[in-house]
């Protein structure tokens, strides 16, 4: 536990001593805020024009502005996550390998699992710190909207973001452990993300295979969360995904001992 | 403190370490001498638990490096070839991190870090970022890192490489100061370094141990095989004929200097004899003009050739 915490603490220090974390979180929040504002404006305008039409023709149609904004907002967060996570994870192991500090970690009384978990949770913490301020946008909307967006939907949405982020971090750090070059790690990670993202697009095929491929897409399960549905199969999917890649990372680190370096 | 028996490491076809056996006593400084690619780093990496051996056993501080790796790692401090530093950390926070992953108890941590900085003379720069340090200071932080948890065994891979002469002397004195309370293995390809710091020397070449000896014996072996270099103005044939007659001369090479009538003469001497004055006397007696006469120590390569003469593989060049 002490060793796990030492690695975790070192990683967090690395993020916040250098400008990495501040630039990263700053740019993310700027983009998220811009698009949130955009969604809100568009939805409000739409609902106004719908209401006008309703007054003219009677029977104003129901439009759930807060719900629609939240769905759009969580959809946007997932897209930003797709672009930001490779940058977050590219250096996690690649940089250590390049600097030779991996040799320090691997000759210290620390297990591979402690190293991998320490780094994973440090990245996840930074990810959560990045997401936390976006709750401010949601709270702002809640204060001014009637009806309020259903809190279950907000909670489920954030749970989805967290699980999606965790999965992509696990995958990204695994790829980072395969190379010494951060750029290669980032490009491969982005490609891998896109692949698991669009898996369900190619799954129009009927029958068993289509269903399996669809189940493997990271974003299909995320959609459930943005609708406020927490499905057990989605939870199992994300936790297995994270566990699988953490396991593979541990194996990958261990294999460095056998490679010629 | 360290016992190595028949340690072998192969990378595919290539054997990096070939049935190496040696032992290091408590408090001793052992020098690992060999050209680049001789298998020094590989041996050290096996001892530190970084990589497993293909066969053979090694015990450090009573623990088997393969079976009790975690115990070995707790008792070992290791400075790899490139110091494993985090450029964005300060010296103090870096050493604190190393103390944490080396399982130094929280109560002792601050003291351990201060001690390591004091031993390596880093105290006045404790809050400086590592990336702003010079090469010599970085090397010192690397050494501080290896001794922050007060390990029984310290392994230093080329600790003086890339340092300026003043820094080299500092690092050597630092290492000498650590002996006694710590058992130390250091590797180098610089011959004088070994004689200045080490109690015992393991000469390793192409993965095999060529000799294990004290620096004193090694140096006397060196003197016995001394060469003498001359610059003389005389006919070639006469030089060869005359100088071969001097007692103690085993071989004479004569090479004419281009665009002059002088020759460069290299004389190989027999065991133990210093015949420089006899040679000078002979030249003067022959009426030749002598421009230069000096003794040439055997280079590291010569020793390797000498030590591996009965080894059929000695004709191959060391792999870099």
PDB file of C-alpha atoms in Angstrom, chain A residues 2-11 13-14 17-20 95-96 98-112 114-115 119 254 256-261, chain B residues 9 11 14 41 45 48-53 69-70 73-74 76 78 80-89 93-94 96-106 109 129 145:
ATOM      1  CA  UNK A   2       2.855   2.349   0.880  1.00  0.00           C
ATOM      2  CA  UNK A   3       4.524   1.629  -2.446  1.00  0.00           C
ATOM      3  CA  UNK A   4       1.278   2.074  -4.355  1.00  0.00           C
ATOM      4  CA  UNK A   5       0.796   5.445  -2.676  1.00  0.00           C
ATOM      5  CA  UNK A   6       4.419   6.444  -3.383  1.00  0.00           C
ATOM      6  CA  UNK A   7       3.946   5.808  -7.101  1.00  0.00           C
ATOM      7  CA  UNK A   8       0.544   7.535  -7.104  1.00  0.00           C
ATOM      8  CA  UNK A   9       1.929  10.559  -5.289  1.00  0.00           C
ATOM      9  CA  UNK A  10       4.906  10.808  -7.647  1.00  0.00           C
ATOM     10  CA  UNK A  11       2.613  10.720 -10.697  1.00  0.00           C
ATOM     11  CA  UNK A  13       3.364  15.510  -8.504  1.00  0.00           C
ATOM     12  CA  UNK A  14       4.566  15.056 -12.078  1.00  0.00           C
ATOM     13  CA  UNK A  17       4.632  20.451 -10.809  1.00  0.00           C
ATOM     14  CA  UNK A  18       4.921  20.832 -14.557  1.00  0.00           C
ATOM     15  CA  UNK A  19       2.397  22.903 -16.506  1.00  0.00           C
ATOM     16  CA  UNK A  20       0.884  19.725 -18.027  1.00  0.00           C
ATOM     17  CA  UNK A  95       8.588   8.664 -20.718  1.00  0.00           C
ATOM     18  CA  UNK A  96       9.812   6.491 -17.843  1.00  0.00           C
ATOM     19  CA  UNK A  98      13.038   6.737 -22.231  1.00  0.00           C
ATOM     20  CA  UNK A  99      14.475   8.383 -19.116  1.00  0.00           C
ATOM     21  CA  UNK A 100      15.641   5.062 -17.677  1.00  0.00           C
ATOM     22  CA  UNK A 101      13.603   5.586 -14.518  1.00  0.00           C
ATOM     23  CA  UNK A 102      11.720   2.359 -15.214  1.00  0.00           C
ATOM     24  CA  UNK A 103      14.922   0.636 -14.110  1.00  0.00           C
ATOM     25  CA  UNK A 104      14.714   2.419 -10.755  1.00  0.00           C
ATOM     26  CA  UNK A 105      11.098   1.335 -10.236  1.00  0.00           C
ATOM     27  CA  UNK A 106      11.825  -2.220 -11.303  1.00  0.00           C
ATOM     28  CA  UNK A 107      14.797  -2.646  -8.978  1.00  0.00           C
ATOM     29  CA  UNK A 108      12.889  -1.225  -6.003  1.00  0.00           C
ATOM     30  CA  UNK A 109      10.782  -3.385  -3.698  1.00  0.00           C
ATOM     31  CA  UNK A 110       7.632  -2.486  -5.623  1.00  0.00           C
ATOM     32  CA  UNK A 111       5.544  -5.025  -7.518  1.00  0.00           C
ATOM     33  CA  UNK A 112       4.507  -4.435 -11.123  1.00  0.00           C
ATOM     34  CA  UNK A 114       1.620  -1.568  -7.517  1.00  0.00           C
ATOM     35  CA  UNK A 115       3.340   0.444 -10.239  1.00  0.00           C
ATOM     36  CA  UNK A 119      -0.150   5.137 -12.332  1.00  0.00           C
ATOM     37  CA  UNK A 254       7.045  -7.639 -16.546  1.00  0.00           C
ATOM     38  CA  UNK A 256      10.583  -5.649 -20.084  1.00  0.00           C
ATOM     39  CA  UNK A 257      12.767  -7.769 -17.843  1.00  0.00           C
ATOM     40  CA  UNK A 258      13.003 -10.402 -20.542  1.00  0.00           C
ATOM     41  CA  UNK A 259      13.553  -8.098 -23.424  1.00  0.00           C
ATOM     42  CA  UNK A 260      16.979  -6.945 -24.358  1.00  0.00           C
ATOM     43  CA  UNK A 261      17.273  -3.359 -23.311  1.00  0.00           C
TER      44      UNK A 261
ATOM     45  CA  UNK B   9      22.668 -14.848 -19.533  1.00  0.00           C
ATOM     46  CA  UNK B  11      20.067 -13.067 -25.532  1.00  0.00           C
ATOM     47  CA  UNK B  14      24.448 -14.243 -28.099  1.00  0.00           C
ATOM     48  CA  UNK B  41      25.872  -4.121 -17.054  1.00  0.00           C
ATOM     49  CA  UNK B  45      21.199  -6.010 -13.762  1.00  0.00           C
ATOM     50  CA  UNK B  48      19.755  -5.996  -8.786  1.00  0.00           C
ATOM     51  CA  UNK B  49      16.796  -8.113  -9.834  1.00  0.00           C
ATOM     52  CA  UNK B  50      16.138  -6.071 -12.963  1.00  0.00           C
ATOM     53  CA  UNK B  51      16.412  -9.112 -15.206  1.00  0.00           C
ATOM     54  CA  UNK B  52      16.547 -12.839 -14.563  1.00  0.00           C
ATOM     55  CA  UNK B  53      19.580 -14.985 -15.362  1.00  0.00           C
ATOM     56  CA  UNK B  69      13.811 -10.691  -5.413  1.00  0.00           C
ATOM     57  CA  UNK B  70      11.870  -8.314  -3.136  1.00  0.00           C
ATOM     58  CA  UNK B  73      15.853  -5.196  -3.740  1.00  0.00           C
ATOM     59  CA  UNK B  74      15.348  -3.924  -0.194  1.00  0.00           C
ATOM     60  CA  UNK B  76      20.478  -3.109  -2.647  1.00  0.00           C
ATOM     61  CA  UNK B  78      21.630   0.666  -7.654  1.00  0.00           C
ATOM     62  CA  UNK B  80      22.285   2.393 -13.575  1.00  0.00           C
ATOM     63  CA  UNK B  81      24.440   3.689 -16.396  1.00  0.00           C
ATOM     64  CA  UNK B  82      22.184   6.690 -16.856  1.00  0.00           C
ATOM     65  CA  UNK B  83      21.055   8.035 -13.480  1.00  0.00           C
ATOM     66  CA  UNK B  84      17.295   7.373 -13.199  1.00  0.00           C
ATOM     67  CA  UNK B  85      16.176  10.936 -12.470  1.00  0.00           C
ATOM     68  CA  UNK B  86      12.887  12.807 -12.801  1.00  0.00           C
ATOM     69  CA  UNK B  87      13.830  16.207 -14.234  1.00  0.00           C
ATOM     70  CA  UNK B  88      10.745  17.988 -12.861  1.00  0.00           C
ATOM     71  CA  UNK B  89      11.422  17.044  -9.256  1.00  0.00           C
ATOM     72  CA  UNK B  93      11.410  15.436  -3.282  1.00  0.00           C
ATOM     73  CA  UNK B  94      13.095  12.972  -5.619  1.00  0.00           C
ATOM     74  CA  UNK B  96      11.915  11.353  -0.674  1.00  0.00           C
ATOM     75  CA  UNK B  97      10.144   9.441  -3.449  1.00  0.00           C
ATOM     76  CA  UNK B  98      12.999   6.934  -3.721  1.00  0.00           C
ATOM     77  CA  UNK B  99      12.976   6.480   0.074  1.00  0.00           C
ATOM     78  CA  UNK B 100       9.242   5.744  -0.142  1.00  0.00           C
ATOM     79  CA  UNK B 101       9.518   3.105  -2.842  1.00  0.00           C
ATOM     80  CA  UNK B 102      12.489   1.568  -1.015  1.00  0.00           C
ATOM     81  CA  UNK B 103      10.207   1.069   2.015  1.00  0.00           C
ATOM     82  CA  UNK B 104      12.000   3.444   4.375  1.00  0.00           C
ATOM     83  CA  UNK B 105       9.628   3.830   7.359  1.00  0.00           C
ATOM     84  CA  UNK B 106       7.858   7.209   7.458  1.00  0.00           C
ATOM     85  CA  UNK B 109      12.411   9.157   5.918  1.00  0.00           C
ATOM     86  CA  UNK B 129      15.022  21.153  -9.815  1.00  0.00           C
ATOM     87  CA  UNK B 145      19.444   7.748  -4.705  1.00  0.00           C
TER      88      UNK B 145
END
